CSV table of C-alpha atoms in Angstrom, one decimal:
chain,number,residue,atom,x,y,z
A,15,MET,CA,-30.0,48.2,9.9
A,16,ILE,CA,-27.7,51.3,11.4
A,17,PRO,CA,-26.0,48.4,13.8
A,18,ARG,CA,-25.1,46.0,11.2
A,19,VAL,CA,-23.7,49.0,9.0
A,20,THR,CA,-22.2,50.5,12.5
A,21,ALA,CA,-21.1,46.7,13.0
A,22,ALA,CA,-19.8,46.2,9.7
A,23,ILE,CA,-17.8,49.3,10.0
A,24,THR,CA,-16.5,48.4,12.7
A,25,GLU,CA,-15.1,44.8,11.9
A,26,TYR,CA,-13.5,46.0,8.2
A,27,GLY,CA,-11.5,48.8,9.4
A,28,VAL,CA,-9.8,49.3,6.1
A,29,TRP,CA,-13.2,49.8,4.1
A,30,ALA,CA,-14.5,51.8,7.1
A,31,GLY,CA,-14.0,55.1,4.1
A,32,PRO,CA,-14.9,53.5,1.6
A,33,ILE,CA,-18.3,52.3,2.8
A,34,ILE,CA,-18.7,55.9,4.9
A,35,GLY,CA,-18.2,57.5,2.3
A,36,LEU,CA,-20.5,55.8,-0.1
A,37,LEU,CA,-23.0,56.5,2.6
A,38,ALA,CA,-22.5,60.3,1.6
A,39,PHE,CA,-22.5,59.6,-2.1
A,40,GLY,CA,-26.0,58.5,-1.8
A,41,GLU,CA,-27.3,61.1,0.5
A,42,SER,CA,-26.6,63.8,-1.8
A,43,LEU,CA,-27.7,61.7,-4.8
A,44,ALA,CA,-30.8,63.4,-6.9
A,45,VAL,CA,-33.7,61.2,-5.9
A,46,VAL,CA,-31.6,58.4,-4.2
A,47,GLY,CA,-30.6,60.9,-1.2
A,48,LEU,CA,-35.0,61.3,-1.0
A,49,PHE,CA,-35.3,57.6,0.3
A,50,PHE,CA,-31.4,57.2,1.6
A,51,PRO,CA,-31.1,56.6,5.2
A,52,ALA,CA,-27.4,58.0,5.9
A,53,THR,CA,-28.2,60.6,8.4
A,54,ALA,CA,-28.3,58.1,11.4
A,55,ILE,CA,-26.1,55.9,10.5
A,56,MET,CA,-23.5,59.3,10.2
A,57,ILE,CA,-24.1,60.2,13.3
A,58,ALA,CA,-23.6,56.2,14.7
A,59,VAL,CA,-19.9,56.3,12.9
A,60,GLY,CA,-19.5,59.9,14.8
A,61,GLY,CA,-19.9,57.8,18.0
A,62,LEU,CA,-17.3,55.3,16.6
A,63,LEU,CA,-14.7,58.2,15.7
A,64,GLY,CA,-15.9,59.4,19.8
A,65,THR,CA,-14.4,55.8,21.0
A,66,GLY,CA,-11.4,56.3,19.0
A,67,VAL,CA,-12.1,53.1,17.2
A,68,LEU,CA,-11.6,54.5,13.7
A,69,ASP,CA,-9.6,56.8,12.5
A,70,PRO,CA,-11.0,60.4,11.8
A,71,VAL,CA,-8.7,61.2,9.0
A,72,PRO,CA,-9.2,59.1,6.1
A,73,ILE,CA,-13.1,59.1,7.6
A,74,LEU,CA,-14.0,62.4,6.8
A,75,LEU,CA,-11.6,62.8,3.8
A,76,TRP,CA,-13.6,59.9,2.2
A,77,THR,CA,-17.5,61.3,3.6
A,78,ALA,CA,-16.6,64.6,2.4
A,79,PHE,CA,-15.3,63.3,-0.7
A,80,GLY,CA,-19.0,60.9,-0.7
A,81,ALA,CA,-20.8,64.2,-0.5
A,82,ILE,CA,-18.8,65.9,-3.1
A,83,MET,CA,-19.5,63.5,-5.8
A,84,GLY,CA,-23.4,62.6,-4.8
A,85,ASP,CA,-23.8,66.6,-5.8
A,86,TRP,CA,-21.7,66.3,-9.0
A,87,VAL,CA,-23.3,63.5,-10.6
A,88,SER,CA,-26.6,65.2,-9.6
A,89,TYR,CA,-25.4,68.7,-11.7
A,90,ALA,CA,-24.0,66.9,-14.2
A,91,VAL,CA,-27.1,64.7,-14.8
A,92,GLY,CA,-29.3,67.5,-14.9
A,93,ARG,CA,-26.5,69.3,-17.4
A,94,ARG,CA,-26.5,66.3,-19.5
A,95,ILE,CA,-30.4,65.5,-19.7
A,96,GLY,CA,-31.8,69.0,-19.2
A,97,PRO,CA,-35.2,70.0,-18.8
A,98,SER,CA,-36.9,66.1,-19.5
A,99,VAL,CA,-35.6,65.1,-16.8
A,100,TYR,CA,-38.0,66.7,-14.7
A,101,ARG,CA,-40.6,64.4,-16.7
A,102,ARG,CA,-39.3,60.9,-15.7
A,103,TRP,CA,-40.1,59.3,-12.7
A,104,PRO,CA,-39.8,59.4,-9.6
A,105,LEU,CA,-39.2,63.5,-10.7
A,106,LYS,CA,-42.6,63.4,-12.7
A,107,ARG,CA,-44.7,62.6,-9.5
A,108,ASN,CA,-43.6,65.7,-7.4
A,109,ARG,CA,-43.5,68.5,-9.2
A,110,PRO,CA,-44.1,70.7,-6.6
A,111,MET,CA,-41.1,69.5,-4.8
A,112,VAL,CA,-39.4,70.2,-8.4
A,113,ALA,CA,-40.9,73.6,-9.3
A,114,ARG,CA,-39.8,75.0,-5.2
A,115,ALA,CA,-36.5,73.6,-6.0
A,116,ARG,CA,-36.4,75.2,-9.4
A,117,LEU,CA,-37.5,79.0,-7.4
A,118,PHE,CA,-35.0,78.2,-4.8
A,119,PHE,CA,-32.0,78.1,-6.9
A,120,ARG,CA,-33.2,81.0,-9.6
A,121,ARG,CA,-33.3,83.0,-5.8
A,122,TYR,CA,-30.3,82.1,-4.2
A,123,GLY,CA,-28.3,81.0,-6.7
A,124,PHE,CA,-24.6,80.4,-5.6
A,125,ALA,CA,-26.1,79.8,-1.9
A,126,SER,CA,-29.0,77.2,-3.0
A,127,ILE,CA,-26.2,75.1,-3.6
A,128,PHE,CA,-24.6,75.8,0.1
A,129,LEU,CA,-27.6,75.8,2.1
A,130,GLY,CA,-29.4,73.2,0.0
A,131,ARG,CA,-26.8,70.7,1.5
A,132,PHE,CA,-28.3,71.2,5.1
A,133,LEU,CA,-31.6,71.4,4.0
A,134,GLY,CA,-33.3,68.0,3.6
A,135,PRO,CA,-36.9,68.8,1.5
A,136,ILE,CA,-34.7,70.2,-1.2
A,137,ARG,CA,-30.8,68.7,-0.5
A,138,ALA,CA,-31.2,65.8,-3.0
A,139,THR,CA,-32.5,68.1,-6.1
A,140,VAL,CA,-31.2,71.5,-5.7
A,141,PRO,CA,-27.6,70.4,-7.8
A,142,LEU,CA,-29.8,68.6,-10.3
A,143,VAL,CA,-31.5,72.0,-11.0
A,144,ALA,CA,-28.4,73.5,-11.3
A,145,GLY,CA,-27.5,71.6,-13.7
A,146,VAL,CA,-30.4,71.8,-15.5
A,147,MET,CA,-30.0,75.7,-15.9
A,148,ASP,CA,-26.7,75.6,-16.8
A,149,MET,CA,-24.9,76.8,-14.2
A,150,ASN,CA,-21.6,77.6,-14.0
A,151,SER,CA,-19.8,74.8,-13.2
A,152,ARG,CA,-16.3,76.6,-11.2
A,153,ARG,CA,-19.1,78.1,-9.0
A,154,PHE,CA,-21.1,75.3,-9.0
A,155,HIS,CA,-17.8,73.1,-7.4
A,156,LEU,CA,-16.6,75.9,-5.1
A,157,ALA,CA,-20.4,75.6,-3.7
A,158,ASN,CA,-21.0,71.6,-3.6
A,159,VAL,CA,-16.7,71.4,-2.3
A,160,SER,CA,-17.0,74.2,0.5
A,161,SER,CA,-20.7,73.0,1.5
A,162,ALA,CA,-19.4,69.5,1.9
A,163,ILE,CA,-16.2,70.2,4.3
A,164,LEU,CA,-18.1,71.6,6.6
A,165,TRP,CA,-21.5,69.5,6.7
A,166,VAL,CA,-19.2,66.3,6.9
A,167,PRO,CA,-18.4,67.0,11.1
A,168,VAL,CA,-22.1,68.2,11.4
A,169,MET,CA,-23.6,65.5,10.7
A,170,PHE,CA,-20.7,63.7,13.0
A,171,ALA,CA,-20.6,65.6,15.3
A,172,PRO,CA,-24.3,64.4,17.7
A,173,GLY,CA,-22.5,61.0,18.0
A,174,TYR,CA,-19.3,62.6,18.3
A,175,PHE,CA,-19.7,64.4,21.5
A,176,ALA,CA,-22.0,62.1,23.0
A,177,VAL,CA,-19.7,59.4,23.4
A,178,ARG,CA,-16.4,61.8,24.3
A,179,THR,CA,-18.8,63.2,27.1
A,180,LEU,CA,-19.6,60.3,28.3
A,181,GLY,CA,-16.3,58.5,28.4
A,182,SER,CA,-17.5,55.2,25.9
A,183,VAL,CA,-20.0,53.6,24.3
A,184,GLU,CA,-21.2,51.0,27.1
A,185,LYS,CA,-22.2,54.1,29.3
A,186,ILE,CA,-24.1,54.8,26.3
A,187,THR,CA,-28.3,54.3,27.6
A,188,GLU,CA,-32.1,54.4,25.8
A,189,ALA,CA,-31.9,57.9,27.5
A,190,HIS,CA,-29.1,59.1,26.2
A,191,LEU,CA,-30.0,57.4,22.7
A,192,LEU,CA,-33.3,59.4,23.0
A,193,GLY,CA,-31.9,62.0,23.7
A,194,ILE,CA,-29.4,62.1,20.5
A,195,GLY,CA,-32.7,61.2,18.3
A,196,LEU,CA,-34.6,64.0,19.7
A,197,MET,CA,-31.7,66.1,18.8
A,198,VAL,CA,-31.6,64.8,15.8
A,199,ALA,CA,-35.4,65.9,15.6
A,200,VAL,CA,-34.9,69.5,16.5
A,201,LEU,CA,-32.2,70.0,14.0
A,202,THR,CA,-34.3,68.0,10.8
A,203,LEU,CA,-37.3,70.0,11.8
A,204,ALA,CA,-35.6,73.5,11.8
A,205,GLY,CA,-33.8,72.6,8.7
A,206,THR,CA,-37.2,71.7,7.0
A,207,LEU,CA,-38.9,75.1,8.3
A,208,ILE,CA,-36.0,77.4,7.3
A,209,ALA,CA,-36.3,75.7,3.8
A,210,ALA,CA,-40.3,76.1,4.2
A,211,ARG,CA,-39.5,79.7,5.0
A,212,LEU,CA,-37.2,80.5,2.2
A,213,LEU,CA,-39.6,78.6,-0.6
A,214,GLY,CA,-42.7,80.4,0.9
A,215,ARG,CA,-40.7,83.6,0.1
A,216,VAL,CA,-39.9,82.8,-3.2
A,217,ASP,CA,-43.4,81.7,-4.0
A,218,ARG,CA,-44.8,84.7,-2.9
A,219,LYS,CA,-41.9,87.1,-4.9
A,220,ARG,CA,-43.0,85.2,-7.7
A,221,PRO,CA,-46.2,86.4,-7.7
A,222,LEU,CA,-45.1,90.4,-7.5
A,223,ARG,CA,-42.8,89.7,-10.1
A,224,GLN,CA,-45.5,88.9,-12.9
A,225,ALA,CA,-47.6,91.4,-11.7
A,226,SER,CA,-44.7,93.9,-12.0
A,227,ALA,CA,-44.3,92.7,-15.7
A,228,ALA,CA,-47.6,92.7,-16.5
A,229,SER,CA,-48.2,95.9,-15.7
A,230,ALA,CA,-45.0,97.1,-17.5
A,231,GLY,CA,-46.2,95.8,-21.0
Protein backbone atom coordinates (compact mmCIF):
# COMPACT_ATOMS: atom_id res chain seq x y z
CA MET A 1 0.00 0.00 0.00
CA ILE A 2 2.80 2.43 0.89
CA PRO A 3 4.54 2.29 -2.55
CA ARG A 4 1.20 2.73 -4.33
CA VAL A 5 0.19 5.75 -2.28
CA THR A 6 3.60 7.42 -2.53
CA ALA A 7 3.65 6.76 -6.29
CA ALA A 8 0.24 8.38 -6.62
CA ILE A 9 1.38 11.35 -4.55
CA THR A 10 4.46 11.77 -6.72
CA GLU A 11 2.53 11.43 -9.97
CA TYR A 12 -0.28 13.78 -9.04
CA GLY A 13 1.80 16.46 -7.35
CA VAL A 14 -0.99 19.03 -7.45
CA TRP A 15 -3.13 16.74 -5.32
CA ALA A 16 -0.35 15.65 -2.99
CA GLY A 17 -1.36 18.10 -0.25
CA PRO A 18 -5.06 17.12 -0.15
CA ILE A 19 -4.19 13.40 -0.32
CA ILE A 20 -1.80 13.59 2.63
CA GLY A 21 -4.22 15.85 4.49
CA LEU A 22 -6.88 13.16 4.08
CA LEU A 23 -4.47 10.57 5.47
CA ALA A 24 -3.78 12.75 8.51
CA PHE A 25 -7.52 13.26 8.92
CA GLY A 26 -8.12 9.51 9.00
CA GLU A 27 -5.21 8.96 11.38
CA SER A 28 -6.70 11.47 13.84
CA LEU A 29 -10.37 10.52 13.49
CA ALA A 30 -12.07 8.69 16.33
CA VAL A 31 -12.31 4.91 15.83
CA VAL A 32 -11.07 5.14 12.19
CA GLY A 33 -7.61 6.13 13.42
CA LEU A 34 -7.30 2.77 15.17
CA PHE A 35 -7.23 1.01 11.79
CA PHE A 36 -5.65 3.67 9.56
CA PRO A 37 -2.02 2.97 8.46
CA ALA A 38 -1.11 6.63 7.93
CA THR A 39 2.02 6.67 10.09
CA ALA A 40 4.21 4.62 7.73
CA ILE A 41 2.90 6.51 4.69
CA MET A 42 3.70 9.87 6.30
CA ILE A 43 7.26 8.69 6.97
CA ALA A 44 7.55 7.76 3.28
CA VAL A 45 6.20 11.19 2.34
CA GLY A 46 8.89 12.69 4.55
CA GLY A 47 11.39 10.98 2.26
CA LEU A 48 9.76 12.63 -0.77
CA LEU A 49 10.06 15.98 0.97
CA GLY A 50 13.74 15.28 1.55
CA THR A 51 14.34 14.70 -2.16
CA GLY A 52 12.63 17.93 -3.13
CA VAL A 53 9.97 16.11 -5.16
CA LEU A 54 7.25 17.80 -3.12
CA ASP A 55 6.91 21.40 -2.02
CA PRO A 56 7.02 21.25 1.79
CA VAL A 57 4.85 24.30 2.55
CA PRO A 58 1.51 23.07 1.12
CA ILE A 59 2.23 19.53 2.36
CA LEU A 60 2.78 20.73 5.93
CA LEU A 61 -0.27 23.00 5.82
CA TRP A 62 -2.59 20.35 4.40
CA THR A 63 -1.35 17.68 6.81
CA ALA A 64 -1.78 19.94 9.82
CA PHE A 65 -5.24 20.91 8.59
CA GLY A 66 -6.24 17.25 8.22
CA ALA A 67 -4.95 16.38 11.70
CA ILE A 68 -6.78 19.33 13.24
CA MET A 69 -10.03 18.46 11.47
CA GLY A 70 -9.79 14.81 12.52
CA ASP A 71 -9.61 15.71 16.20
CA TRP A 72 -12.25 18.42 15.79
CA VAL A 73 -14.74 16.03 14.14
CA SER A 74 -14.11 13.49 16.91
CA TYR A 75 -14.71 16.18 19.54
CA ALA A 76 -17.88 17.38 17.77
CA VAL A 77 -19.26 13.83 17.49
CA GLY A 78 -18.66 13.22 21.19
CA ARG A 79 -20.31 16.50 22.11
CA ARG A 80 -23.25 15.85 19.79
CA ILE A 81 -24.00 12.24 20.72
CA GLY A 82 -22.95 12.30 24.36
CA PRO A 83 -22.23 9.29 26.61
CA SER A 84 -24.37 6.98 24.47
CA VAL A 85 -21.52 6.89 21.92
CA TYR A 86 -19.68 4.56 24.29
CA ARG A 87 -22.44 1.97 23.84
CA ARG A 88 -22.17 1.96 20.05
CA TRP A 89 -19.99 -0.21 17.86
CA PRO A 90 -17.01 -0.47 17.91
CA LEU A 91 -16.48 1.41 21.19
CA LYS A 92 -18.79 -0.93 23.08
CA ARG A 93 -16.34 -3.74 22.29
CA ASN A 94 -13.41 -1.72 23.60
CA ARG A 95 -14.78 -0.54 26.92
CA PRO A 96 -11.48 -0.87 28.83
CA MET A 97 -9.77 1.42 26.29
CA VAL A 98 -12.61 3.95 26.53
CA ALA A 99 -12.57 3.82 30.32
CA ARG A 100 -8.83 4.48 30.42
CA ALA A 101 -9.16 7.34 27.94
CA ARG A 102 -11.86 8.88 30.15
CA LEU A 103 -9.66 8.57 33.23
CA PHE A 104 -6.69 9.97 31.33
CA PHE A 105 -8.74 12.98 30.26
CA ARG A 106 -10.11 13.58 33.76
CA ARG A 107 -6.61 13.46 35.22
CA TYR A 108 -4.75 15.58 32.65
CA GLY A 109 -7.45 17.70 30.99
CA PHE A 110 -5.88 20.12 28.51
CA ALA A 111 -2.59 18.21 28.46
CA SER A 112 -4.39 14.97 27.55
CA ILE A 113 -5.44 16.46 24.18
CA PHE A 114 -1.90 17.61 23.44
CA LEU A 115 -0.16 14.43 24.64
CA GLY A 116 -2.79 12.13 23.16
CA ARG A 117 -1.73 13.19 19.66
CA PHE A 118 1.62 11.45 20.20
CA LEU A 119 0.37 8.39 22.10
CA GLY A 120 -0.95 5.76 19.71
CA PRO A 121 -3.16 3.77 22.12
CA ILE A 122 -5.38 6.78 22.94
CA ARG A 123 -4.81 9.19 20.01
CA ALA A 124 -8.11 8.33 18.30
CA THR A 125 -10.19 8.27 21.50
CA VAL A 126 -9.29 11.22 23.75
CA PRO A 127 -10.82 13.97 21.53
CA LEU A 128 -14.07 11.99 21.44
CA VAL A 129 -14.03 11.69 25.23
CA ALA A 130 -13.31 15.43 25.51
CA GLY A 131 -16.45 16.14 23.50
CA VAL A 132 -18.60 13.79 25.55
CA MET A 133 -17.34 15.41 28.76
CA ASP A 134 -18.10 18.86 27.33
CA MET A 135 -14.58 20.27 27.45
CA ASN A 136 -14.40 24.01 26.83
CA SER A 137 -14.15 24.40 23.05
CA ARG A 138 -11.56 27.19 23.19
CA ARG A 139 -9.21 25.12 25.33
CA PHE A 140 -9.76 22.08 23.15
CA HIS A 141 -8.96 23.91 19.94
CA LEU A 142 -5.85 25.47 21.48
CA ALA A 143 -4.52 22.01 22.40
CA ASN A 144 -5.69 20.54 19.10
CA VAL A 145 -4.03 23.12 16.86
CA SER A 146 -0.78 23.40 18.83
CA SER A 147 -0.30 19.62 19.01
CA ALA A 148 -0.99 19.20 15.27
CA ILE A 149 1.57 21.85 14.36
CA LEU A 150 4.21 19.92 16.31
CA TRP A 151 3.01 16.42 15.39
CA VAL A 152 3.22 16.89 11.60
CA PRO A 153 6.98 17.61 11.31
CA VAL A 154 7.68 14.88 13.86
CA MET A 155 5.91 12.35 11.61
CA PHE A 156 7.79 13.49 8.50
CA ALA A 157 11.19 13.75 10.20
CA PRO A 158 12.46 10.11 9.99
CA GLY A 159 11.97 9.84 6.21
CA TYR A 160 13.13 13.39 5.56
CA PHE A 161 16.41 13.12 7.45
CA ALA A 162 17.10 9.62 6.10
CA VAL A 163 17.00 10.91 2.53
CA ARG A 164 18.83 14.15 3.34
CA THR A 165 21.61 12.17 5.00
CA LEU A 166 22.00 9.65 2.20
CA GLY A 167 21.60 12.13 -0.63
CA SER A 168 18.92 10.41 -2.70
CA VAL A 169 16.20 7.78 -2.60
CA GLU A 170 18.28 5.42 -4.78
CA LYS A 171 20.89 5.17 -2.04
CA ILE A 172 18.39 3.89 0.49
CA THR A 173 18.98 0.16 0.95
CA GLU A 174 16.93 -2.46 2.77
CA ALA A 175 19.23 -1.96 5.75
CA HIS A 176 18.32 1.71 5.88
CA LEU A 177 14.61 0.92 5.62
CA LEU A 178 15.03 -1.62 8.40
CA GLY A 179 16.75 1.02 10.53
CA ILE A 180 13.97 3.54 9.92
CA GLY A 181 11.36 0.89 10.68
CA LEU A 182 13.18 -0.03 13.87
CA MET A 183 13.32 3.62 14.91
CA VAL A 184 9.59 4.01 14.29
CA ALA A 185 8.92 0.83 16.25
CA VAL A 186 11.01 2.10 19.17
CA LEU A 187 9.24 5.47 19.16
CA THR A 188 5.85 3.76 18.97
CA LEU A 189 6.78 1.43 21.82
CA ALA A 190 8.03 4.38 23.87
CA GLY A 191 4.75 6.22 23.26
CA THR A 192 2.79 3.13 24.22
CA LEU A 193 4.77 2.65 27.44
CA ILE A 194 4.35 6.31 28.37
CA ALA A 195 0.62 6.07 27.74
CA ALA A 196 0.40 2.85 29.76
CA ARG A 197 2.34 4.42 32.61
CA LEU A 198 0.15 7.52 32.65
CA LEU A 199 -3.02 5.45 32.44
CA GLY A 200 -1.76 3.11 35.13
CA ARG A 201 -1.05 6.08 37.37
CA VAL A 202 -4.60 7.27 36.84
CA ASP A 203 -5.98 3.81 37.60
CA ARG A 204 -4.00 3.64 40.84
CA LYS A 205 -5.22 7.03 42.00
CA ARG A 206 -8.86 6.25 41.35
CA PRO A 207 -9.24 3.64 44.16
CA LEU A 208 -7.41 6.01 46.51
CA ARG A 209 -9.88 8.81 45.75
CA GLN A 210 -12.79 6.41 46.19
CA ALA A 211 -11.40 5.21 49.52
CA SER A 212 -10.90 8.80 50.70
CA ALA A 213 -14.44 9.70 49.70
CA ALA A 214 -15.79 6.64 51.51
CA SER A 215 -13.88 7.41 54.70
CA ALA A 216 -14.99 11.03 54.56
CA GLY A 217 -18.60 9.92 54.13
